[in-house]
XYZ file of C-alpha atoms in Angstrom:
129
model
C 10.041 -106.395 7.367
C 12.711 -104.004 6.538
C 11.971 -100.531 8.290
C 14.545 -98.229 10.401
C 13.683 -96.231 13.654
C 13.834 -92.226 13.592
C 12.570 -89.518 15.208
C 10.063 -87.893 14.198
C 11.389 -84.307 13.815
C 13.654 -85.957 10.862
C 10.719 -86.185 8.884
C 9.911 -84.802 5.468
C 7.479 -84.151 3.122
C 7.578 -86.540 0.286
C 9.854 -89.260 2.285
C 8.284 -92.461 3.395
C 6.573 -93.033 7.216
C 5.117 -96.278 8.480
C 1.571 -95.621 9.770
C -0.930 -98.574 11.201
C 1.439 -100.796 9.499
C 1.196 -99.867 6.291
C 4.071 -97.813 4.176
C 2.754 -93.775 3.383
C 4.114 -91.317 1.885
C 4.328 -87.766 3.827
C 2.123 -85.340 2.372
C 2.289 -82.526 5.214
C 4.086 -82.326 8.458
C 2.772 -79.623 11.243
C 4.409 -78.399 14.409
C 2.996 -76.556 17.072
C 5.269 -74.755 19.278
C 6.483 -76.453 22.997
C 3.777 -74.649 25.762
C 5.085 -73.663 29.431
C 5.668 -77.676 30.629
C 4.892 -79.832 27.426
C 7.086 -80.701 24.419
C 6.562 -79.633 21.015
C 4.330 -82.116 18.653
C 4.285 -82.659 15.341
C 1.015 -83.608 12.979
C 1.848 -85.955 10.270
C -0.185 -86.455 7.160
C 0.291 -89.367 5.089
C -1.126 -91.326 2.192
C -0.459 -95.266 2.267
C 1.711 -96.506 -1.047
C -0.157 -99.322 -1.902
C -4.037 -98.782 -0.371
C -4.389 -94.782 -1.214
C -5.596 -94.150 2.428
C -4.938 -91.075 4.451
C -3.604 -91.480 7.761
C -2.845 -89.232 10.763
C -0.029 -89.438 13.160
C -0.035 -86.843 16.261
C 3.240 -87.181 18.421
C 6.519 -85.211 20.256
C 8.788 -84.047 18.143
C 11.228 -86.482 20.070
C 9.365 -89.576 19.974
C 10.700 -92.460 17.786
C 8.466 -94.025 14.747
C 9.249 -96.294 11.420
C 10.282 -95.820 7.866
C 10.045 -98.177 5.540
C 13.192 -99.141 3.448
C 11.763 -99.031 0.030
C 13.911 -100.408 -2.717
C 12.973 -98.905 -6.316
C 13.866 -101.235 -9.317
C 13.358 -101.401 -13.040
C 11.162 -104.288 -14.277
C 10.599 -105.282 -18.525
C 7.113 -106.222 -18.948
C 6.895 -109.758 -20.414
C 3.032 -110.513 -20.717
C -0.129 -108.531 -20.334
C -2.377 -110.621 -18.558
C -5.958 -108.830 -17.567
C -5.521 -106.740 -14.902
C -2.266 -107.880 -14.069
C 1.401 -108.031 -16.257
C 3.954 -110.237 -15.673
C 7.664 -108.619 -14.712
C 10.940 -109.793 -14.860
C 13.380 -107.903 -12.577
C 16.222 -106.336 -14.524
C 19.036 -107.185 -11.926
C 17.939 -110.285 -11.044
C 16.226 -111.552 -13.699
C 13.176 -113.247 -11.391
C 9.659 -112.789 -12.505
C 6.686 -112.202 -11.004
C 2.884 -110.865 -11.162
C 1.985 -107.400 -10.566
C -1.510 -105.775 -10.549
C -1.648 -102.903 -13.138
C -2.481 -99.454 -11.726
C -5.387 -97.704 -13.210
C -3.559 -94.759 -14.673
C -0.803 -96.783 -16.595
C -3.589 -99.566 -18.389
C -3.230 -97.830 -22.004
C 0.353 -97.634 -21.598
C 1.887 -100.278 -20.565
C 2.911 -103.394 -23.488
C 5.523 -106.280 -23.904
C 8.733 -105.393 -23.520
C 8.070 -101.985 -21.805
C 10.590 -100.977 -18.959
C 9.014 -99.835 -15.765
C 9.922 -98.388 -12.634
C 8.613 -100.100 -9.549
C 8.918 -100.291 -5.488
C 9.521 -102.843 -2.918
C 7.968 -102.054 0.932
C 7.490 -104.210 3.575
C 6.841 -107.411 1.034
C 5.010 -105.546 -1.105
C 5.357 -104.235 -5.017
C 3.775 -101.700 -6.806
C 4.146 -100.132 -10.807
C 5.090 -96.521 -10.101
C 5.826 -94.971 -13.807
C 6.612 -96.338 -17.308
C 10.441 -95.485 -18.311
């Protein structure tokens, strides 16, 4: 798996976190203020990438937790099959089957370019180009 270690103060909304093993994106960060003999904590809100579930993290502001490395790339379709199209990298030139998300299925055709991620093994369409 390719993830880094930071601490969790270097967080930001919109960046990637790595919560119950899954890749999320931030969608809040709150931190309450250090009391007379504890530290300060921060409450991170996330959304996972590839399920759409909201997770939680609760922590110091000095404690250590993962981000994923996520490597965007641009993909031409090559077949519509069902559910799923088949994508050939654009660097690389290796194909391979992706699941169509349910917002792009009356836009995406052969020969479309698309942007998509790589997390943790995984791949997911983000946008049409």
């Amino acid at each position: 798996m390719s993830k880094k270690v930071v601490e969790v103060k270097t967080l930001k909304v919109g960046k990637y976190v790595i919560l119950d093993g899954e890749a999320s994106k931030i969608s809040s960060i709150q931190t309450s203020s250090p009391g007379k003999h504890g530290a300060a904590k921060a409450r991170v809100e996330a959304v996972g990438i590839f399920d759409g579930q909201k997770r939680s993290l609760v922590k110091p502001v000095d404690a250590k937790c993962d981000v994923p490395i996520i490597d965007k790339r641009v993909g031409q379709v090559l077949a519509l099959m069902g559910n799923e199209v088949q994508l050939m990298d654009l660097e690389s030139y290796e194909t391979f089957e992706l699941p169509i998300p349910d917002d792009l299925k009356d836009k995406i055709a052969e020969g479309v370019e698309v942007d998509y991620i790589e997390a943790m093994g995984k791949q997911k369409i983000m946008r049409i180009k």
